[in-house]
Amino acid sequence: MADKTVFQKILDKEMPAEFVYEDELCGAFRDVKPVAPTHVLIVPRRAIPSVGELVADDRLIVGHLFRVARIVAEKEGLTEGYRLVVNCGKHGQQVVPHLHLHLLGGKQMGWPPL
Ligand code: AMP
């Protein structure tokens, strides 16, 4: 079995993190290096490496992650909106090879995000 990712260790409570939401399918915790006043990572318990490795059976969990993003955004009081980011692979600058949504909010975003 492959080594656990840092996110798998956090979800398994082998590493500390500040959780804001948890259920049987995923966990959401604050990013250790926030780039916005609210920066939460929403991570499936199943260690899917990236968007690039999604399969048909993953569609329910992917939909669930977006629903949890909405729940966390409401809990965080992001009434003016927010941004969801998914980095994929080298050009996407994905660092942790465990699928995750970045939920960013609490400030005005710019565009394009390059
Ligand atoms: P990505 O580039 O999309 O793979 O983003 C990975 C994110 O994980 C970065 O924003 C990191 O700051 C964050 N991160 C890495 N290690 C931890 C950790 N132990 N706890 C919380 N966030 C982390």
Short mmCIF file of N, CA and C and ligand atoms in Angstrom, two decimals:
data_model
loop_
_atom_site.label_atom_id
_atom_site.label_comp_id
_atom_site.label_asym_id
_atom_site.label_seq_id
_atom_site.Cartn_x
_atom_site.Cartn_y
_atom_site.Cartn_z
N MET A 1 0.85 -1.20 0.00
CA MET A 1 0.00 0.00 0.00
C MET A 1 0.89 1.26 0.00
N ALA A 2 0.50 2.28 -0.77
CA ALA A 2 1.28 3.51 -0.87
C ALA A 2 1.32 4.21 0.49
N ASP A 3 2.39 5.01 0.70
CA ASP A 3 2.47 5.78 1.94
C ASP A 3 1.27 6.72 2.03
N LYS A 4 0.85 6.97 3.26
CA LYS A 4 -0.28 7.90 3.46
C LYS A 4 0.14 9.31 3.10
N THR A 5 -0.76 10.05 2.49
CA THR A 5 -0.51 11.48 2.25
C THR A 5 -0.68 12.23 3.56
N VAL A 6 -0.15 13.45 3.60
CA VAL A 6 -0.31 14.29 4.79
C VAL A 6 -1.80 14.47 5.09
N PHE A 7 -2.63 14.56 4.06
CA PHE A 7 -4.06 14.75 4.30
C PHE A 7 -4.70 13.48 4.88
N GLN A 8 -4.23 12.30 4.43
CA GLN A 8 -4.74 11.05 4.99
C GLN A 8 -4.38 10.98 6.48
N LYS A 9 -3.18 11.41 6.82
CA LYS A 9 -2.76 11.40 8.23
C LYS A 9 -3.61 12.35 9.06
N ILE A 10 -3.93 13.51 8.48
CA ILE A 10 -4.80 14.46 9.20
C ILE A 10 -6.18 13.86 9.40
N LEU A 11 -6.74 13.28 8.34
CA LEU A 11 -8.08 12.69 8.44
C LEU A 11 -8.10 11.53 9.44
N ASP A 12 -6.99 10.81 9.54
CA ASP A 12 -6.90 9.68 10.48
C ASP A 12 -6.46 10.13 11.88
N LYS A 13 -6.34 11.46 12.07
CA LYS A 13 -5.97 12.05 13.37
C LYS A 13 -4.57 11.63 13.83
N GLU A 14 -3.73 11.37 12.87
CA GLU A 14 -2.31 11.09 13.18
C GLU A 14 -1.48 12.37 13.11
N MET A 15 -2.05 13.42 12.56
CA MET A 15 -1.42 14.74 12.51
C MET A 15 -2.47 15.77 12.89
N PRO A 16 -2.05 16.87 13.53
CA PRO A 16 -3.03 17.86 13.97
C PRO A 16 -3.52 18.75 12.84
N ALA A 17 -4.73 19.23 12.97
CA ALA A 17 -5.30 20.22 12.05
C ALA A 17 -6.53 20.79 12.73
N GLU A 18 -6.93 21.98 12.28
CA GLU A 18 -8.14 22.59 12.85
C GLU A 18 -9.33 22.25 11.95
N PHE A 19 -10.08 21.25 12.35
CA PHE A 19 -11.24 20.81 11.56
C PHE A 19 -12.39 21.79 11.72
N VAL A 20 -13.09 22.04 10.61
CA VAL A 20 -14.31 22.85 10.67
C VAL A 20 -15.52 22.03 10.30
N TYR A 21 -15.30 20.83 9.75
CA TYR A 21 -16.41 19.95 9.35
C TYR A 21 -15.86 18.55 9.16
N GLU A 22 -16.67 17.54 9.49
CA GLU A 22 -16.30 16.14 9.23
C GLU A 22 -17.56 15.31 9.04
N ASP A 23 -17.50 14.36 8.13
CA ASP A 23 -18.55 13.34 8.05
C ASP A 23 -17.90 12.03 7.59
N GLU A 24 -18.71 11.05 7.23
CA GLU A 24 -18.16 9.73 6.92
C GLU A 24 -17.40 9.71 5.59
N LEU A 25 -17.62 10.71 4.75
CA LEU A 25 -17.00 10.73 3.42
C LEU A 25 -15.82 11.69 3.29
N CYS A 26 -15.78 12.72 4.12
CA CYS A 26 -14.74 13.73 3.96
C CYS A 26 -14.50 14.52 5.24
N GLY A 27 -13.43 15.30 5.22
CA GLY A 27 -13.15 16.22 6.32
C GLY A 27 -12.75 17.56 5.74
N ALA A 28 -12.97 18.62 6.51
CA ALA A 28 -12.58 19.97 6.09
C ALA A 28 -11.81 20.61 7.24
N PHE A 29 -10.61 21.10 6.92
CA PHE A 29 -9.76 21.70 7.96
C PHE A 29 -9.04 22.91 7.37
N ARG A 30 -8.57 23.78 8.28
CA ARG A 30 -7.93 25.02 7.83
C ARG A 30 -6.55 24.75 7.23
N ASP A 31 -6.26 25.45 6.12
CA ASP A 31 -4.94 25.34 5.50
C ASP A 31 -3.89 25.92 6.45
N VAL A 32 -2.75 25.23 6.55
CA VAL A 32 -1.70 25.66 7.47
C VAL A 32 -1.04 26.96 7.00
N LYS A 33 -1.12 27.27 5.70
CA LYS A 33 -0.56 28.52 5.16
C LYS A 33 -1.66 29.25 4.40
N PRO A 34 -2.59 29.87 5.13
CA PRO A 34 -3.76 30.46 4.47
C PRO A 34 -3.39 31.60 3.53
N VAL A 35 -4.06 31.67 2.40
CA VAL A 35 -3.85 32.77 1.45
C VAL A 35 -5.07 33.68 1.38
N ALA A 36 -6.03 33.47 2.27
CA ALA A 36 -7.22 34.32 2.38
C ALA A 36 -7.70 34.21 3.82
N PRO A 37 -8.52 35.17 4.28
CA PRO A 37 -9.00 35.11 5.67
C PRO A 37 -9.66 33.77 6.00
N THR A 38 -10.42 33.22 5.07
CA THR A 38 -10.90 31.84 5.20
C THR A 38 -10.20 31.01 4.14
N HIS A 39 -9.48 29.98 4.55
CA HIS A 39 -8.83 29.05 3.61
C HIS A 39 -8.97 27.65 4.21
N VAL A 40 -9.94 26.93 3.70
CA VAL A 40 -10.27 25.59 4.21
C VAL A 40 -10.05 24.58 3.09
N LEU A 41 -9.50 23.43 3.45
CA LEU A 41 -9.31 22.34 2.51
C LEU A 41 -10.38 21.28 2.76
N ILE A 42 -11.04 20.86 1.70
CA ILE A 42 -12.11 19.86 1.81
C ILE A 42 -11.60 18.61 1.12
N VAL A 43 -11.48 17.53 1.89
CA VAL A 43 -10.69 16.37 1.46
C VAL A 43 -11.49 15.08 1.63
N PRO A 44 -11.59 14.27 0.57
CA PRO A 44 -12.30 12.99 0.71
C PRO A 44 -11.49 12.00 1.55
N ARG A 45 -12.17 11.16 2.31
CA ARG A 45 -11.45 10.14 3.09
C ARG A 45 -10.77 9.14 2.15
N ARG A 46 -11.42 8.86 1.03
CA ARG A 46 -10.79 7.98 0.04
C ARG A 46 -9.64 8.76 -0.62
N ALA A 47 -8.46 8.14 -0.67
CA ALA A 47 -7.27 8.86 -1.13
C ALA A 47 -7.18 8.88 -2.65
N ILE A 48 -8.12 9.60 -3.28
CA ILE A 48 -8.07 9.81 -4.73
C ILE A 48 -6.91 10.79 -4.99
N PRO A 49 -5.94 10.44 -5.85
CA PRO A 49 -4.75 11.32 -5.98
C PRO A 49 -5.05 12.69 -6.57
N SER A 50 -5.88 12.76 -7.60
CA SER A 50 -6.11 14.06 -8.24
C SER A 50 -7.33 13.97 -9.16
N VAL A 51 -7.75 15.12 -9.66
CA VAL A 51 -8.84 15.14 -10.65
C VAL A 51 -8.48 14.25 -11.84
N GLY A 52 -7.18 14.24 -12.17
CA GLY A 52 -6.71 13.47 -13.32
C GLY A 52 -6.86 11.97 -13.16
N GLU A 53 -7.19 11.52 -11.96
CA GLU A 53 -7.36 10.08 -11.75
C GLU A 53 -8.76 9.72 -11.27
N LEU A 54 -9.71 10.62 -11.52
CA LEU A 54 -11.10 10.32 -11.15
C LEU A 54 -11.66 9.24 -12.06
N VAL A 55 -12.51 8.39 -11.49
CA VAL A 55 -13.22 7.37 -12.27
C VAL A 55 -14.72 7.56 -12.02
N ALA A 56 -15.52 6.86 -12.81
CA ALA A 56 -16.98 7.06 -12.76
C ALA A 56 -17.52 6.87 -11.34
N ASP A 57 -16.98 5.93 -10.59
CA ASP A 57 -17.48 5.67 -9.23
C ASP A 57 -17.24 6.83 -8.28
N ASP A 58 -16.39 7.77 -8.66
CA ASP A 58 -16.07 8.90 -7.77
C ASP A 58 -17.09 10.03 -7.89
N ARG A 59 -18.08 9.91 -8.78
CA ARG A 59 -18.93 11.07 -9.03
C ARG A 59 -19.72 11.50 -7.79
N LEU A 60 -20.12 10.55 -6.96
CA LEU A 60 -20.89 10.92 -5.78
C LEU A 60 -20.03 11.68 -4.78
N ILE A 61 -18.81 11.21 -4.59
CA ILE A 61 -17.94 11.89 -3.62
C ILE A 61 -17.58 13.29 -4.12
N VAL A 62 -17.37 13.44 -5.42
CA VAL A 62 -17.03 14.78 -5.95
C VAL A 62 -18.21 15.73 -5.73
N GLY A 63 -19.41 15.27 -6.02
CA GLY A 63 -20.59 16.10 -5.75
C GLY A 63 -20.70 16.43 -4.27
N HIS A 64 -20.39 15.46 -3.43
CA HIS A 64 -20.47 15.67 -1.98
C HIS A 64 -19.48 16.76 -1.53
N LEU A 65 -18.27 16.76 -2.10
CA LEU A 65 -17.28 17.76 -1.70
C LEU A 65 -17.81 19.17 -1.98
N PHE A 66 -18.49 19.36 -3.09
CA PHE A 66 -19.04 20.67 -3.42
C PHE A 66 -20.16 21.04 -2.44
N ARG A 67 -20.96 20.07 -2.07
CA ARG A 67 -22.04 20.34 -1.10
C ARG A 67 -21.44 20.74 0.24
N VAL A 68 -20.37 20.04 0.65
CA VAL A 68 -19.71 20.38 1.91
C VAL A 68 -19.08 21.78 1.81
N ALA A 69 -18.56 22.12 0.64
CA ALA A 69 -18.02 23.48 0.46
C ALA A 69 -19.09 24.51 0.77
N ARG A 70 -20.29 24.28 0.29
CA ARG A 70 -21.38 25.21 0.56
C ARG A 70 -21.69 25.27 2.06
N ILE A 71 -21.73 24.11 2.71
CA ILE A 71 -22.01 24.06 4.16
C ILE A 71 -20.94 24.85 4.93
N VAL A 72 -19.66 24.61 4.59
CA VAL A 72 -18.57 25.28 5.31
C VAL A 72 -18.62 26.79 5.02
N ALA A 73 -18.89 27.16 3.78
CA ALA A 73 -18.97 28.59 3.44
C ALA A 73 -20.05 29.28 4.27
N GLU A 74 -21.16 28.61 4.47
CA GLU A 74 -22.23 29.19 5.30
C GLU A 74 -21.78 29.30 6.75
N LYS A 75 -21.12 28.23 7.25
CA LYS A 75 -20.64 28.25 8.63
C LYS A 75 -19.62 29.37 8.84
N GLU A 76 -18.83 29.63 7.81
CA GLU A 76 -17.77 30.65 7.90
C GLU A 76 -18.31 32.06 7.64
N GLY A 77 -19.58 32.15 7.29
CA GLY A 77 -20.21 33.46 7.09
C GLY A 77 -19.79 34.15 5.81
N LEU A 78 -19.50 33.38 4.77
CA LEU A 78 -19.01 33.95 3.51
C LEU A 78 -20.20 34.41 2.64
N THR A 79 -20.95 35.37 3.15
CA THR A 79 -22.18 35.79 2.48
C THR A 79 -21.93 36.55 1.19
N GLU A 80 -20.73 37.10 1.01
CA GLU A 80 -20.41 37.86 -0.21
C GLU A 80 -19.83 36.97 -1.31
N GLY A 81 -19.75 35.68 -1.07
CA GLY A 81 -19.20 34.76 -2.07
C GLY A 81 -17.84 34.22 -1.66
N TYR A 82 -17.33 33.39 -2.51
CA TYR A 82 -16.06 32.70 -2.21
C TYR A 82 -15.56 32.05 -3.48
N ARG A 83 -14.38 31.45 -3.40
CA ARG A 83 -13.80 30.77 -4.56
C ARG A 83 -13.42 29.34 -4.18
N LEU A 84 -13.70 28.41 -5.10
CA LEU A 84 -13.26 27.02 -4.95
C LEU A 84 -12.17 26.77 -5.98
N VAL A 85 -11.06 26.20 -5.53
CA VAL A 85 -9.92 25.94 -6.40
C VAL A 85 -9.53 24.48 -6.28
N VAL A 86 -9.27 23.84 -7.42
CA VAL A 86 -8.73 22.48 -7.42
C VAL A 86 -7.49 22.49 -8.30
N ASN A 87 -6.34 22.31 -7.70
CA ASN A 87 -5.10 22.22 -8.46
C ASN A 87 -4.92 20.78 -8.93
N CYS A 88 -4.41 20.62 -10.16
CA CYS A 88 -4.21 19.27 -10.70
C CYS A 88 -2.86 19.19 -11.40
N GLY A 89 -2.01 18.32 -10.88
CA GLY A 89 -0.74 18.03 -11.56
C GLY A 89 0.26 19.16 -11.50
N LYS A 90 1.31 19.01 -12.30
CA LYS A 90 2.46 19.93 -12.25
C LYS A 90 2.06 21.35 -12.66
N HIS A 91 1.45 21.49 -13.82
CA HIS A 91 1.08 22.83 -14.27
C HIS A 91 0.02 23.46 -13.37
N GLY A 92 -0.81 22.63 -12.78
CA GLY A 92 -1.81 23.15 -11.84
C GLY A 92 -1.22 23.46 -10.48
N GLN A 93 0.05 23.15 -10.30
CA GLN A 93 0.80 23.36 -9.05
C GLN A 93 0.16 22.62 -7.87
N GLN A 94 -0.28 21.40 -8.14
CA GLN A 94 -0.76 20.55 -7.05
C GLN A 94 0.45 20.04 -6.27
N VAL A 95 0.43 20.21 -4.96
CA VAL A 95 1.55 19.79 -4.10
C VAL A 95 1.22 18.49 -3.37
N VAL A 96 0.02 18.41 -2.83
CA VAL A 96 -0.37 17.21 -2.07
C VAL A 96 -1.18 16.29 -2.99
N PRO A 97 -0.69 15.07 -3.24
CA PRO A 97 -1.36 14.17 -4.19
C PRO A 97 -2.55 13.44 -3.58
N HIS A 98 -3.49 14.23 -3.09
CA HIS A 98 -4.73 13.71 -2.49
C HIS A 98 -5.79 14.75 -2.81
N LEU A 99 -6.75 14.38 -3.65
CA LEU A 99 -7.76 15.33 -4.14
C LEU A 99 -8.28 16.24 -3.02
N HIS A 100 -8.39 17.54 -3.31
CA HIS A 100 -8.93 18.47 -2.31
C HIS A 100 -9.46 19.72 -2.99
N LEU A 101 -10.49 20.29 -2.40
CA LEU A 101 -10.98 21.61 -2.80
C LEU A 101 -10.38 22.63 -1.85
N HIS A 102 -9.87 23.74 -2.40
CA HIS A 102 -9.53 24.89 -1.57
C HIS A 102 -10.78 25.77 -1.52
N LEU A 103 -11.28 26.07 -0.34
CA LEU A 103 -12.35 27.05 -0.17
C LEU A 103 -11.72 28.34 0.34
N LEU A 104 -11.79 29.38 -0.51
CA LEU A 104 -11.14 30.66 -0.21
C LEU A 104 -12.19 31.75 -0.10
N GLY A 105 -12.11 32.55 0.95
CA GLY A 105 -13.09 33.62 1.08
C GLY A 105 -12.68 34.65 2.11
N GLY A 106 -13.55 35.63 2.27
CA GLY A 106 -13.30 36.68 3.26
C GLY A 106 -12.58 37.89 2.68
N LYS A 107 -12.35 37.91 1.36
CA LYS A 107 -11.73 39.07 0.70
C LYS A 107 -12.18 39.08 -0.76
N GLN A 108 -12.00 40.23 -1.42
CA GLN A 108 -12.30 40.31 -2.85
C GLN A 108 -11.23 39.57 -3.64
N MET A 109 -11.61 38.62 -4.48
CA MET A 109 -10.67 37.89 -5.33
C MET A 109 -10.42 38.68 -6.61
N GLY A 110 -9.32 38.33 -7.28
CA GLY A 110 -9.05 38.88 -8.60
C GLY A 110 -9.20 37.81 -9.67
N TRP A 111 -9.15 38.23 -10.92
CA TRP A 111 -9.19 37.29 -12.04
C TRP A 111 -8.40 37.87 -13.20
N PRO A 112 -7.55 37.13 -13.91
CA PRO A 112 -7.37 35.68 -13.79
C PRO A 112 -6.49 35.30 -12.61
N PRO A 113 -6.58 34.06 -12.15
CA PRO A 113 -5.87 33.62 -10.94
C PRO A 113 -4.48 33.07 -11.26
N LEU A 114 -3.72 33.76 -12.09
CA LEU A 114 -2.45 33.20 -12.55
C LEU A 114 -1.26 33.85 -11.87
P1 AMP B 1 -2.16 21.98 -3.46
O1 AMP B 1 -1.09 22.86 -4.04
O2 AMP B 1 -3.49 22.21 -4.11
O3 AMP B 1 -1.76 20.53 -3.39
O4 AMP B 1 -2.36 22.52 -1.98
C1 AMP B 1 -1.90 21.87 -0.84
C2 AMP B 1 -2.23 22.75 0.34
O5 AMP B 1 -2.07 21.99 1.53
C3 AMP B 1 -1.37 24.00 0.49
O6 AMP B 1 -2.20 25.18 0.48
C4 AMP B 1 -0.69 23.81 1.85
O7 AMP B 1 -0.54 25.00 2.57
C5 AMP B 1 -1.65 22.85 2.54
N1 AMP B 1 -1.06 22.02 3.58
C6 AMP B 1 0.09 21.28 3.49
N2 AMP B 1 0.32 20.64 4.65
C7 AMP B 1 -0.71 20.97 5.48
C8 AMP B 1 -1.06 20.63 6.82
N3 AMP B 1 -0.29 19.80 7.56
N4 AMP B 1 -2.19 21.15 7.36
C9 AMP B 1 -2.97 21.98 6.64
N5 AMP B 1 -2.70 22.34 5.36
C10 AMP B 1 -1.59 21.85 4.80
#
